[in-house]
mmCIF file of C-alpha atoms in Angstrom:
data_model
loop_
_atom_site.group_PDB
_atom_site.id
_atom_site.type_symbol
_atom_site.label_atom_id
_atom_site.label_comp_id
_atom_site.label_asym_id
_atom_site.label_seq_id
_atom_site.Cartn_x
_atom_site.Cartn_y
_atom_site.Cartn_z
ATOM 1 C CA UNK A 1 0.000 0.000 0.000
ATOM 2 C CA UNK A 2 0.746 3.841 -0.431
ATOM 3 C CA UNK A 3 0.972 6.073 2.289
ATOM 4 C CA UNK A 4 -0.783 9.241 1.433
ATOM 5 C CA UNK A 5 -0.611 12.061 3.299
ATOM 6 C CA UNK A 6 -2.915 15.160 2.727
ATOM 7 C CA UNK A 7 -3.027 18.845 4.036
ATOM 8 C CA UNK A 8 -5.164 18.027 7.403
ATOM 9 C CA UNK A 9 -2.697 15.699 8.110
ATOM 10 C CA UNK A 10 0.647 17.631 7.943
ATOM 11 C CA UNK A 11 -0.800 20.603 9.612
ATOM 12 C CA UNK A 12 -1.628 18.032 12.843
ATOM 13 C CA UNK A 13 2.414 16.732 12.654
ATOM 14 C CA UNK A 14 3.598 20.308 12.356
ATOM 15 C CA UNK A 15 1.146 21.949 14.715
ATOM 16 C CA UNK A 16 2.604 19.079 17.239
ATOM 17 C CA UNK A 17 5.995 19.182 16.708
ATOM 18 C CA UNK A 18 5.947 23.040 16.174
ATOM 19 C CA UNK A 19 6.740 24.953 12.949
ATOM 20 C CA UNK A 20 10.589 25.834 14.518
ATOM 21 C CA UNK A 21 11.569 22.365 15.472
ATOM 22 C CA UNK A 22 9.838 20.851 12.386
ATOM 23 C CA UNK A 23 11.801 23.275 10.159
ATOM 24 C CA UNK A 24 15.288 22.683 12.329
ATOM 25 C CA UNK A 25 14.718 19.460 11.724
ATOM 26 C CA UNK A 26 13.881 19.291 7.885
ATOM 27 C CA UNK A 27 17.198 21.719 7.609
ATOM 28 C CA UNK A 28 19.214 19.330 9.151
ATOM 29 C CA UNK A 29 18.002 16.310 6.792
ATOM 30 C CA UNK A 30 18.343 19.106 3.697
ATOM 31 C CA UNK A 31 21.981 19.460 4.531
ATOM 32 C CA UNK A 32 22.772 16.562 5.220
ATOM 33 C CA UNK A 33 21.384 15.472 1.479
ATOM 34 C CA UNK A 34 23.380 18.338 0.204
ATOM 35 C CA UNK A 35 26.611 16.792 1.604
ATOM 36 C CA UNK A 36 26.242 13.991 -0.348
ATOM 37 C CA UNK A 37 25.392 16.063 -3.744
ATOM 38 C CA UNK A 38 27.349 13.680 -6.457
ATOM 39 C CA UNK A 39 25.005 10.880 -5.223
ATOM 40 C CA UNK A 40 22.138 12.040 -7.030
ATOM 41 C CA UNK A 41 21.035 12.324 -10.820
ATOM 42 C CA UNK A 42 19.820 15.782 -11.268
ATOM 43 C CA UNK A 43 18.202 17.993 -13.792
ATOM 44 C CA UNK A 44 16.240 21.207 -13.689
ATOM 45 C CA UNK A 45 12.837 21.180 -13.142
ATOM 46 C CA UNK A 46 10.482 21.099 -16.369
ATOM 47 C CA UNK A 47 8.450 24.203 -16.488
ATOM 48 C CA UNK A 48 4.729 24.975 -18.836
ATOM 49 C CA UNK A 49 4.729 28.843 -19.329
ATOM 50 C CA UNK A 50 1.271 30.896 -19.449
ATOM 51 C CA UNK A 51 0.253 34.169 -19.361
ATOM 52 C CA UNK A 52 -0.650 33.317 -15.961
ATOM 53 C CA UNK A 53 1.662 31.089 -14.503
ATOM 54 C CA UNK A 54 4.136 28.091 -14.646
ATOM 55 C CA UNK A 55 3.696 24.359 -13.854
ATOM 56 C CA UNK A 56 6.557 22.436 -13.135
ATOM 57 C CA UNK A 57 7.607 19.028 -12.530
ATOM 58 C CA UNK A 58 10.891 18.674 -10.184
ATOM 59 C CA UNK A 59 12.783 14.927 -10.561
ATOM 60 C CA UNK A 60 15.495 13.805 -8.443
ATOM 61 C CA UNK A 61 16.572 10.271 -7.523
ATOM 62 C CA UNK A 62 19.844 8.727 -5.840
ATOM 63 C CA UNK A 63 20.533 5.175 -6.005
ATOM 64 C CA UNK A 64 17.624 4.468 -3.262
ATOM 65 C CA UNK A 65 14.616 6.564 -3.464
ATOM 66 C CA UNK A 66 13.077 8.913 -6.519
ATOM 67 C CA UNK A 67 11.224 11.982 -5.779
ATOM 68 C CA UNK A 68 9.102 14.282 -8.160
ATOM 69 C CA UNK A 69 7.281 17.527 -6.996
ATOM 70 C CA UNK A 70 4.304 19.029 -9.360
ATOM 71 C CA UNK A 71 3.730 22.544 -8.457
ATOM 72 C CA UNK A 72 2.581 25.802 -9.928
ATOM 73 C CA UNK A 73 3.201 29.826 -9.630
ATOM 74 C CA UNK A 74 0.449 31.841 -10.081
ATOM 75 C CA UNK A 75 0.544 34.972 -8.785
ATOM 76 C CA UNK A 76 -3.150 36.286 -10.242
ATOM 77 C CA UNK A 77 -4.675 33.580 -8.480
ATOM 78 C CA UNK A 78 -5.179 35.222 -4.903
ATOM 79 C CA UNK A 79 -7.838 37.651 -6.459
ATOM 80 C CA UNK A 80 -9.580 34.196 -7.428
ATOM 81 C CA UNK A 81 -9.206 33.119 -4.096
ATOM 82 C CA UNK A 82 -6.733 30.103 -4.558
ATOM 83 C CA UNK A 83 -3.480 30.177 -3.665
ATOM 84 C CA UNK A 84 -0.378 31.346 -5.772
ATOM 85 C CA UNK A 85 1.317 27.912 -4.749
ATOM 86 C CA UNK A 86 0.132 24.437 -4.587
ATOM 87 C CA UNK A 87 2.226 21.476 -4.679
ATOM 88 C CA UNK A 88 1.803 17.795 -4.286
ATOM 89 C CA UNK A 89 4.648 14.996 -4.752
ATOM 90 C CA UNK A 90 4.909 11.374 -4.745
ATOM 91 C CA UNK A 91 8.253 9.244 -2.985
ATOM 92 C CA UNK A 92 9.289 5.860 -4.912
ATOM 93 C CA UNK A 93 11.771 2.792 -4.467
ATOM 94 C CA UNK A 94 14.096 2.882 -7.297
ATOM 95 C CA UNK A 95 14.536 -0.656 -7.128
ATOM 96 C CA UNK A 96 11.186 -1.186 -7.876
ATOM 97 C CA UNK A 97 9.429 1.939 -8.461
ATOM 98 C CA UNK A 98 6.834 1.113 -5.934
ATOM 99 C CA UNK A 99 5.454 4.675 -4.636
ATOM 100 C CA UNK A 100 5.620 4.505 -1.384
ATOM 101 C CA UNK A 101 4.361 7.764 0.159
ATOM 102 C CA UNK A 102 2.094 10.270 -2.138
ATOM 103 C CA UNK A 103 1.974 13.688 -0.348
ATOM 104 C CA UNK A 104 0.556 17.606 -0.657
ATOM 105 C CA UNK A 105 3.516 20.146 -0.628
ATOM 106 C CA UNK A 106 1.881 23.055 -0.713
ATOM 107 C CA UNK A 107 2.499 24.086 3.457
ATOM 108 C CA UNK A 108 5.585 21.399 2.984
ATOM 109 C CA UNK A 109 7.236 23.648 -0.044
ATOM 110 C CA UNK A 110 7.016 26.711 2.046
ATOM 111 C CA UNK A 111 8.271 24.913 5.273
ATOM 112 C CA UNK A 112 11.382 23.085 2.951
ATOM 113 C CA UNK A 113 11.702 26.907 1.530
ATOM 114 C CA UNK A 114 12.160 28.561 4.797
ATOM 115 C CA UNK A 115 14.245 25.546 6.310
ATOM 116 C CA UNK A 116 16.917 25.851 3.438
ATOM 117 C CA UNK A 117 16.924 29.782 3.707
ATOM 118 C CA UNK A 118 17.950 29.253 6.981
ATOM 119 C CA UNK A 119 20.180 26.699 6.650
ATOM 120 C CA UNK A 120 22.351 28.788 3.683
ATOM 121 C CA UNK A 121 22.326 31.830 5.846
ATOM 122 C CA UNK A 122 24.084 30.055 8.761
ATOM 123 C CA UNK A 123 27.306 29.415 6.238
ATOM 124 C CA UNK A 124 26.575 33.265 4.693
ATOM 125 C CA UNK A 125 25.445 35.418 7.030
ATOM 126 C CA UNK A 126 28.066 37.192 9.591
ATOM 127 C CA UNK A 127 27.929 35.724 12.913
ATOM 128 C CA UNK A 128 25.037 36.173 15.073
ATOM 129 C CA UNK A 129 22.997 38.390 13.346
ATOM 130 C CA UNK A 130 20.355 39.860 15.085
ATOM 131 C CA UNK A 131 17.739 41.989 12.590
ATOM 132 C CA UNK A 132 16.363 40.823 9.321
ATOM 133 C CA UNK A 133 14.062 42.383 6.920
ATOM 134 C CA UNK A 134 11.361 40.625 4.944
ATOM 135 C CA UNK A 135 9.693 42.383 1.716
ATOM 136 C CA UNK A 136 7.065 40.737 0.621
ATOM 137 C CA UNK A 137 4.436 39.756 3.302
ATOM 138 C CA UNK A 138 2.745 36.955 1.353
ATOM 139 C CA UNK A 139 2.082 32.978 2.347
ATOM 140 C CA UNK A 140 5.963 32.022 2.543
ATOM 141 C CA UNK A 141 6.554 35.171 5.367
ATOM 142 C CA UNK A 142 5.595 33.891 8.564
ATOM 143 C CA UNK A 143 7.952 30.479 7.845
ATOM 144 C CA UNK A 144 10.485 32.368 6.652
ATOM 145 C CA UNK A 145 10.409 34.667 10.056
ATOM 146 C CA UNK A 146 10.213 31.985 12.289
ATOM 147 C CA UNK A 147 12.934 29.666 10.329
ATOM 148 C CA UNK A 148 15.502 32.600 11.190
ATOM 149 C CA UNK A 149 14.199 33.241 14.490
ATOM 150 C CA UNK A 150 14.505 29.520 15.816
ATOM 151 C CA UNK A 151 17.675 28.284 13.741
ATOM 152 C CA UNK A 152 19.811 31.163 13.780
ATOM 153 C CA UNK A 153 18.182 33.497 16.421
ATOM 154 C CA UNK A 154 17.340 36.518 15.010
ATOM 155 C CA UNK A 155 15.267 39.126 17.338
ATOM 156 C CA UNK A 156 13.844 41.387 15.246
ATOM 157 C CA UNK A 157 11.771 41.571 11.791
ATOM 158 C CA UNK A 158 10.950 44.766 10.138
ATOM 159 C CA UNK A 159 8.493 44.172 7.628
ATOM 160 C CA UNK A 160 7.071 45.756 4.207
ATOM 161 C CA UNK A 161 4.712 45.187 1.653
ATOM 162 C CA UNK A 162 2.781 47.016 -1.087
ATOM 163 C CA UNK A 163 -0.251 45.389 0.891
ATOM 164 C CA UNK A 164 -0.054 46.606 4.020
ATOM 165 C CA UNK A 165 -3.517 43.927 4.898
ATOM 166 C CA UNK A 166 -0.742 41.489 4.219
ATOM 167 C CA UNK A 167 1.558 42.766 6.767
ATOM 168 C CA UNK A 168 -0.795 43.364 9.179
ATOM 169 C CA UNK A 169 -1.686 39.576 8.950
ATOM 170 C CA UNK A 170 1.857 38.857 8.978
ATOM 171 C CA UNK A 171 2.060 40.394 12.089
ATOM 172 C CA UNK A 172 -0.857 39.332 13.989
ATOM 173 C CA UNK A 173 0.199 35.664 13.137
ATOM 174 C CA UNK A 174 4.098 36.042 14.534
ATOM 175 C CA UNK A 175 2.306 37.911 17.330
ATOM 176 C CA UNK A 176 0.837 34.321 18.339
ATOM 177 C CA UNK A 177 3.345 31.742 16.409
ATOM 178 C CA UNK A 178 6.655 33.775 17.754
ATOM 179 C CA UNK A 179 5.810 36.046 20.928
ATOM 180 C CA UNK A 180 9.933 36.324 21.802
ATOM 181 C CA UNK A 181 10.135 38.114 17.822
ATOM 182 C CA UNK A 182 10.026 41.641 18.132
ATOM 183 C CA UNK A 183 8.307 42.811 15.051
ATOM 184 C CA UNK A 184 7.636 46.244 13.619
ATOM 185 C CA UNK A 185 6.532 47.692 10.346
ATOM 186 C CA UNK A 186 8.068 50.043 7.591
ATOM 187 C CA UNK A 187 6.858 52.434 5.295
ATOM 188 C CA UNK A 188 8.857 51.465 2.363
ATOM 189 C CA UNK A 189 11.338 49.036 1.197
ATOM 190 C CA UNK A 190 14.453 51.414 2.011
ATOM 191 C CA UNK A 191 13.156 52.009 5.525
ATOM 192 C CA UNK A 192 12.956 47.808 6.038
ATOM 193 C CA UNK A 193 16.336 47.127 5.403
ATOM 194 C CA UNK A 194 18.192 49.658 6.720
ATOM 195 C CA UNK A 195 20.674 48.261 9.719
ATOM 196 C CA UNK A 196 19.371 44.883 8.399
ATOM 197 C CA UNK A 197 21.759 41.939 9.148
ATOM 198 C CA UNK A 198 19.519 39.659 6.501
ATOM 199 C CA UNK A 199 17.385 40.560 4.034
ATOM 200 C CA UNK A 200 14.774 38.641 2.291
ATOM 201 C CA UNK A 201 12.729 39.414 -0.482
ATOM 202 C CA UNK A 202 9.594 37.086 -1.125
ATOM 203 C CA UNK A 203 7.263 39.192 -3.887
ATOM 204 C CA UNK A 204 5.357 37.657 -6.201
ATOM 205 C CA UNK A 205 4.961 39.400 -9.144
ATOM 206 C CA UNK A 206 5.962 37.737 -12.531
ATOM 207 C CA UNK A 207 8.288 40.231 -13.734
ATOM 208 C CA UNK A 208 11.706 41.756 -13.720
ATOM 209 C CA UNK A 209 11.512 44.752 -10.658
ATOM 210 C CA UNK A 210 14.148 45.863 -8.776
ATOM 211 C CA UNK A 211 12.894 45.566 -5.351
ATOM 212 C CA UNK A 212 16.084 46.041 -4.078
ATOM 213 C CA UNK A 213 18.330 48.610 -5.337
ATOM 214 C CA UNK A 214 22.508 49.219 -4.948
ATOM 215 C CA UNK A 215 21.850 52.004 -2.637
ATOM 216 C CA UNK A 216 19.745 49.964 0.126
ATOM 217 C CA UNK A 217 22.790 47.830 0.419
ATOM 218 C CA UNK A 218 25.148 48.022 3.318
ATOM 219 C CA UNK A 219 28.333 46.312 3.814
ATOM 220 C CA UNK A 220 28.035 43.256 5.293
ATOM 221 C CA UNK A 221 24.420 42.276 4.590
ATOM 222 C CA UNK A 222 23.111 38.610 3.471
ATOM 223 C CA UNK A 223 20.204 38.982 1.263
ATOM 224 C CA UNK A 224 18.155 36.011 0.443
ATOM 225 C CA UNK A 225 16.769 36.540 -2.645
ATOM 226 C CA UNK A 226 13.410 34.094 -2.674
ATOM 227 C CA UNK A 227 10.764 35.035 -4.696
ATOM 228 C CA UNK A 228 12.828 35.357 -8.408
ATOM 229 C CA UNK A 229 11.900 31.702 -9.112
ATOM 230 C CA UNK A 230 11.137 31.839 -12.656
ATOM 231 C CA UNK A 231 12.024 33.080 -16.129
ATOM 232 C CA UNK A 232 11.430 36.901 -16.610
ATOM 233 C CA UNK A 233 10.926 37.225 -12.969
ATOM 234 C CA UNK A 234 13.891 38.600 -10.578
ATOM 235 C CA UNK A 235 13.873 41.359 -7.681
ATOM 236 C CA UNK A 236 17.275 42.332 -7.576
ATOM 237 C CA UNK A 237 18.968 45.085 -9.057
ATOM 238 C CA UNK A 238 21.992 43.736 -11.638
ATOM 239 C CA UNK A 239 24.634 45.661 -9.714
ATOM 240 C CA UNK A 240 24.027 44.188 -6.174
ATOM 241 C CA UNK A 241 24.620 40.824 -7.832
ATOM 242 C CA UNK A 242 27.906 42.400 -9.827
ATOM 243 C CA UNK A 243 29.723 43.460 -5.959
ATOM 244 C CA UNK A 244 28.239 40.947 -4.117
ATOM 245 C CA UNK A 245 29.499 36.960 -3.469
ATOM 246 C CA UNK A 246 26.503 35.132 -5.237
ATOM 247 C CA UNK A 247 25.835 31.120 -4.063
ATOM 248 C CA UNK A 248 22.792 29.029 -6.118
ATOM 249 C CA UNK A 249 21.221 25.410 -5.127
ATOM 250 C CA UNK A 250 21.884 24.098 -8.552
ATOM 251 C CA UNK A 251 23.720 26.938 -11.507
ATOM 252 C CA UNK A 252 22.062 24.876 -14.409
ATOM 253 C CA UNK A 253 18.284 25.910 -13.329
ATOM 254 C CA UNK A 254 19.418 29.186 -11.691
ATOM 255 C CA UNK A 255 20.873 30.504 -14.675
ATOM 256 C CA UNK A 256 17.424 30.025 -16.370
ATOM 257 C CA UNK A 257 15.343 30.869 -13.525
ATOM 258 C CA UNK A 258 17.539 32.807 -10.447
ATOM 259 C CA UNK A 259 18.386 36.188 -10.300
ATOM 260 C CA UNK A 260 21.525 35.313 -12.302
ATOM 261 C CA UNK A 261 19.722 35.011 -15.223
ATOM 262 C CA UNK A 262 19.833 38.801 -15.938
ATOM 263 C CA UNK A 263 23.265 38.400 -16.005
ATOM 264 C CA UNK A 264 25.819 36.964 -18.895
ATOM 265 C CA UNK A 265 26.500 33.700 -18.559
ATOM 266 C CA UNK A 266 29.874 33.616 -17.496
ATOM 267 C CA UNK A 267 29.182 35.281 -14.399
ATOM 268 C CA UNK A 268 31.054 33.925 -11.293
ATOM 269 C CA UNK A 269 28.817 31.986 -9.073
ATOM 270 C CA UNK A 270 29.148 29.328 -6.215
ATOM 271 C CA UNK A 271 27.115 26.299 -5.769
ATOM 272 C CA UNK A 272 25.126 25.652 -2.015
ATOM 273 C CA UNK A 273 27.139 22.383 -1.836
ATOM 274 C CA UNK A 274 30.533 23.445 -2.143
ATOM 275 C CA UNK A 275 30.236 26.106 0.706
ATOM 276 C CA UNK A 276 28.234 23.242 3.352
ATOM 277 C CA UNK A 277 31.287 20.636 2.142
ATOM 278 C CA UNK A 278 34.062 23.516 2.612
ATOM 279 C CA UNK A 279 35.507 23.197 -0.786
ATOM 280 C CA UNK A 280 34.382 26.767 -1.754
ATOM 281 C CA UNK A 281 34.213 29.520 0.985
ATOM 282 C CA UNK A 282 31.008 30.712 1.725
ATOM 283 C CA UNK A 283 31.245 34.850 3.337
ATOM 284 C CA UNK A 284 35.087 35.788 2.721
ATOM 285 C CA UNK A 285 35.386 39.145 5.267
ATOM 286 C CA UNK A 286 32.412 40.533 7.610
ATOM 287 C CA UNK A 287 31.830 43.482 4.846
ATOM 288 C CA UNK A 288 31.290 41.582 2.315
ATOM 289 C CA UNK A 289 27.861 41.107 0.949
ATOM 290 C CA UNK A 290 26.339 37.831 0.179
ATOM 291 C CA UNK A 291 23.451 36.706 -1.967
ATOM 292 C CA UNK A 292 21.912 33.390 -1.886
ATOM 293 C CA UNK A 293 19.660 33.472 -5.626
ATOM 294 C CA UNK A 294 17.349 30.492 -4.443
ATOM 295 C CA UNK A 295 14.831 29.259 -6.855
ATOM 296 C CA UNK A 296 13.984 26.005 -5.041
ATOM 297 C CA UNK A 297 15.593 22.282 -6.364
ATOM 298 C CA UNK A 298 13.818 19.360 -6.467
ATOM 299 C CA UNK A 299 16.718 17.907 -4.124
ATOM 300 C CA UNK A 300 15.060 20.218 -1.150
ATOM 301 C CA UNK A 301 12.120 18.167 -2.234
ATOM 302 C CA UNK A 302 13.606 15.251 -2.171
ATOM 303 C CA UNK A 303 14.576 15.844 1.990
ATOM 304 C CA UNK A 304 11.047 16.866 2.839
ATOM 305 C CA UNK A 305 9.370 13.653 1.178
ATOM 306 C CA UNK A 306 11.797 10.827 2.765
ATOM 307 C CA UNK A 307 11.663 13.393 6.256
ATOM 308 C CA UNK A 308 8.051 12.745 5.963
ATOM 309 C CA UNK A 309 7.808 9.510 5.320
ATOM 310 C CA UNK A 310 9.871 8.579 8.175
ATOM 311 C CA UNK A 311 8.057 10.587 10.588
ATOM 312 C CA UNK A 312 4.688 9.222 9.146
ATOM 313 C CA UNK A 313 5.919 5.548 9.748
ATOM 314 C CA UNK A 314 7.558 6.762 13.079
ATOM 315 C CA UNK A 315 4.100 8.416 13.936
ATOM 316 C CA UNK A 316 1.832 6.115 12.202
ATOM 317 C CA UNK A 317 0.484 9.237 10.715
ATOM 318 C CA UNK A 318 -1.181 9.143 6.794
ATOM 319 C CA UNK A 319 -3.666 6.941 4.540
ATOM 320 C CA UNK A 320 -3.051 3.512 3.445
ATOM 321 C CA UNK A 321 -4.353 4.124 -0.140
ATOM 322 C CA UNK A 322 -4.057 1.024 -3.336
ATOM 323 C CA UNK A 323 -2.921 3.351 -5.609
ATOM 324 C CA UNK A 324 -1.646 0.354 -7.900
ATOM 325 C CA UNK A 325 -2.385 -3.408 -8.380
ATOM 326 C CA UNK A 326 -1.761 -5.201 -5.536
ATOM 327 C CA UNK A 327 0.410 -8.430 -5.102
ATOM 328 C CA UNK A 328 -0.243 -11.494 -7.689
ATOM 329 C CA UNK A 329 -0.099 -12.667 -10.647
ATOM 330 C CA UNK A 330 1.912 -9.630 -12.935
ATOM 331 C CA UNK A 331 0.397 -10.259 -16.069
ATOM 332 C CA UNK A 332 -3.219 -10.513 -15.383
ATOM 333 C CA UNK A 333 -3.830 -6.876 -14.742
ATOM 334 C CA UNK A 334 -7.560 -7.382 -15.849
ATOM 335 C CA UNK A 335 -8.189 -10.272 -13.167
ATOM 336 C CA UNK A 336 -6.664 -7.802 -10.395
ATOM 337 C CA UNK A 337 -8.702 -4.536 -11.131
ATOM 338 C CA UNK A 338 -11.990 -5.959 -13.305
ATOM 339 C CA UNK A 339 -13.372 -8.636 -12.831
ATOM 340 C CA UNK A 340 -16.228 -9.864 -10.734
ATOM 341 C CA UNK A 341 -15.041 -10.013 -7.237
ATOM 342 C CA UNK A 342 -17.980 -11.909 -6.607
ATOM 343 C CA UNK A 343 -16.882 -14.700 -8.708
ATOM 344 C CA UNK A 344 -14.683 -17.045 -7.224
ATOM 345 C CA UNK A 345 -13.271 -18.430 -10.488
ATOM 346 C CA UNK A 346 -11.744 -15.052 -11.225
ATOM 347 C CA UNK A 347 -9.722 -14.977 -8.179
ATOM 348 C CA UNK A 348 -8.424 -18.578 -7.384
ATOM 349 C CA UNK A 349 -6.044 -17.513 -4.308
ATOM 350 C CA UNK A 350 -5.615 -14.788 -1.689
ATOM 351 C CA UNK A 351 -3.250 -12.628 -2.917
ATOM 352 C CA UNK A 352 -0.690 -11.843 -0.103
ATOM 353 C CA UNK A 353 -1.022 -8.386 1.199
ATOM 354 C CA UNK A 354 1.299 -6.152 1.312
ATOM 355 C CA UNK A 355 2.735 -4.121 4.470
ATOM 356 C CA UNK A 356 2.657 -0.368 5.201
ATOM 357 C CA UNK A 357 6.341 -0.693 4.743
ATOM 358 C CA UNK A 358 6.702 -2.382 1.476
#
């Protein structure tokens, strides 16, 4: 049987284990994937442009497990009421190709987002930072605050949107989710990230801006650039990227998708995994600034689904679900699924069945 594991369900786990240990956690099984980066057969993700939005499909596989994530970026469809994100994924054996956990990803991309922000800004960011800023105040904000707050104790979060409902939400829900962040609001983007240790920008508009500009930039800062995730989309300005130190989760998609891609393509860049293994330095000197361009990789995905599924066999948490045929005879598809399981000539023997951990 597959395990399937829906939204209801992953909301319970997180709301138990809480959102910071969940996400220190899913960090710690992230890096520890990234450490073994030659292990796995990657590609970038396969994207379907619209006017609209993207879809994508995200594969990654080592010699054990595959993984593939199906998600979308929409960023018309909150005035429609549905999210700009939704995600779902499935977890397989490669020996086999059994499926063996199905799973939403929508709350579980955001979480794995936030968790590998964090986790790049502890090998980026000076030491012990204190303040970040975070411009855009949309579904990904309140993980992102409380990732920073719990794994690398930052105290205070200015915040600023072009909705200032959205930050006002934002704020109410850290008020409840993270009562030891001090939080406060700006009036513009400048204002945010002034004296900012970290800054991360989250917006969701599908198009080239320049959120952030050369002159809101002070020496020493790590911004996280998040929400350029897709072609024609990017929030930096070109000339923070030209003086700053610029790492990526995986240069083939970033240089399509990342804020690098408004840049020519021999433009130095360093790869996640060669800072975390320590054959590429991550900050050089406490002035320098840093830039992490992350579009999301399918290996992130990869971490959350086999996290998940051990904590769902741990927990005994999910849905047994037949998603294919079960155990028997291999070539008599027909018998399995159609035929009359009231007749006993169609089905001459008990087919074994098979565990929750098959």
């Amino acid at each position: 049987m597959t395990r399937f594991i829906d939204l209801p369900q992953l909301s319970a786990l997180v709301r138990a284990m809480g959102a910071g240990r969940f996400m220190a956690e899913l960090a710690a099984a992230i890096e520890a994937d990234y450490l073994r980066w030659n292990d796995f057969d990657k590609t970038p993700r396969v994207a379907t442009h619209s006017a609209r939005g993207v879809i994508e499909l995200m594969p990654v596989s080592d010699r054990t497990r595959y993984a593939f994530k199906y998600v979308n970026g929409h960023p018309y469809n909150p005035a429609a009421g549905l999210p700009t994100v939704m995600a779902f994924g499935a977890l397989a054996d490669v020996d086999t190709g059994y499926p063996r956990l199905l799973s939403e990803l929508t709350l579980m991309t955001a979480l794995r987002t936030a968790a590998t922000s964090a986790m790049a800004a502890r090998v980026l960011a000076r030491p012990r930072p204190a303040r970040m800023a975070l411009i855009g105040n949309g579904a990904q904000s309140e993980f992102q605050a409380i990732a920073f707050h719990t794994l690398l104790g930052i105290e205070e979060v200015r915040l600023y949107d072009v909705d200032p409902a959205a930050t006002a939400r934002l704020r109410r829900n850290l008020a409840r989710a993270a009562p030891a962040l001090a939080v406060s609001c700006a009036a513009s983007t400048a204002q945010a990230v002034r004296g900012a240790d970290i800054v991360t920008t989250l917006t969701a508009d599908k198009t080239r801006a320049t959120i952030l500009t050369p002159e809101m930039i002070e020496p020493g800062m790590h911004v996280n650039a998040v929400g350029g995730d897709c072609p024609g989309k990017t929030e930096l300005h070109a000339d923070i990227l030209r003086a700053a130190r610029v790492v990526v989760e995986y240069e083939p998609q970033s240089r399509i998708e990342g804020e690098i891609q408004q840049m020519p393509a021999d433009f130095p860049v360093v790869e996640l995994w060669r800072v975390l293994d320590g054959s590429a330095a991550g900050r050089e000197s406490d002035r320098q600034v840093t830039v992490f361009d992350s579009v999301g990789f399918a290996l992130e995905d990869y971490s959350a689904l086999c996290y998940l599924d051990r904590l769902a066999r741990a927990r005994g948490i999910g849905t047994l679900v037949q998603l294919v045929p079960p155990p028997g005879d291999p070539k008599d598809l027909f018998g399995a699924t159609l035929a009359d399981p009231a007749d006993p000539a169609a089905h001459p023997g008990e087919a074994p069945r098979i565990t929750a951990d098959a």
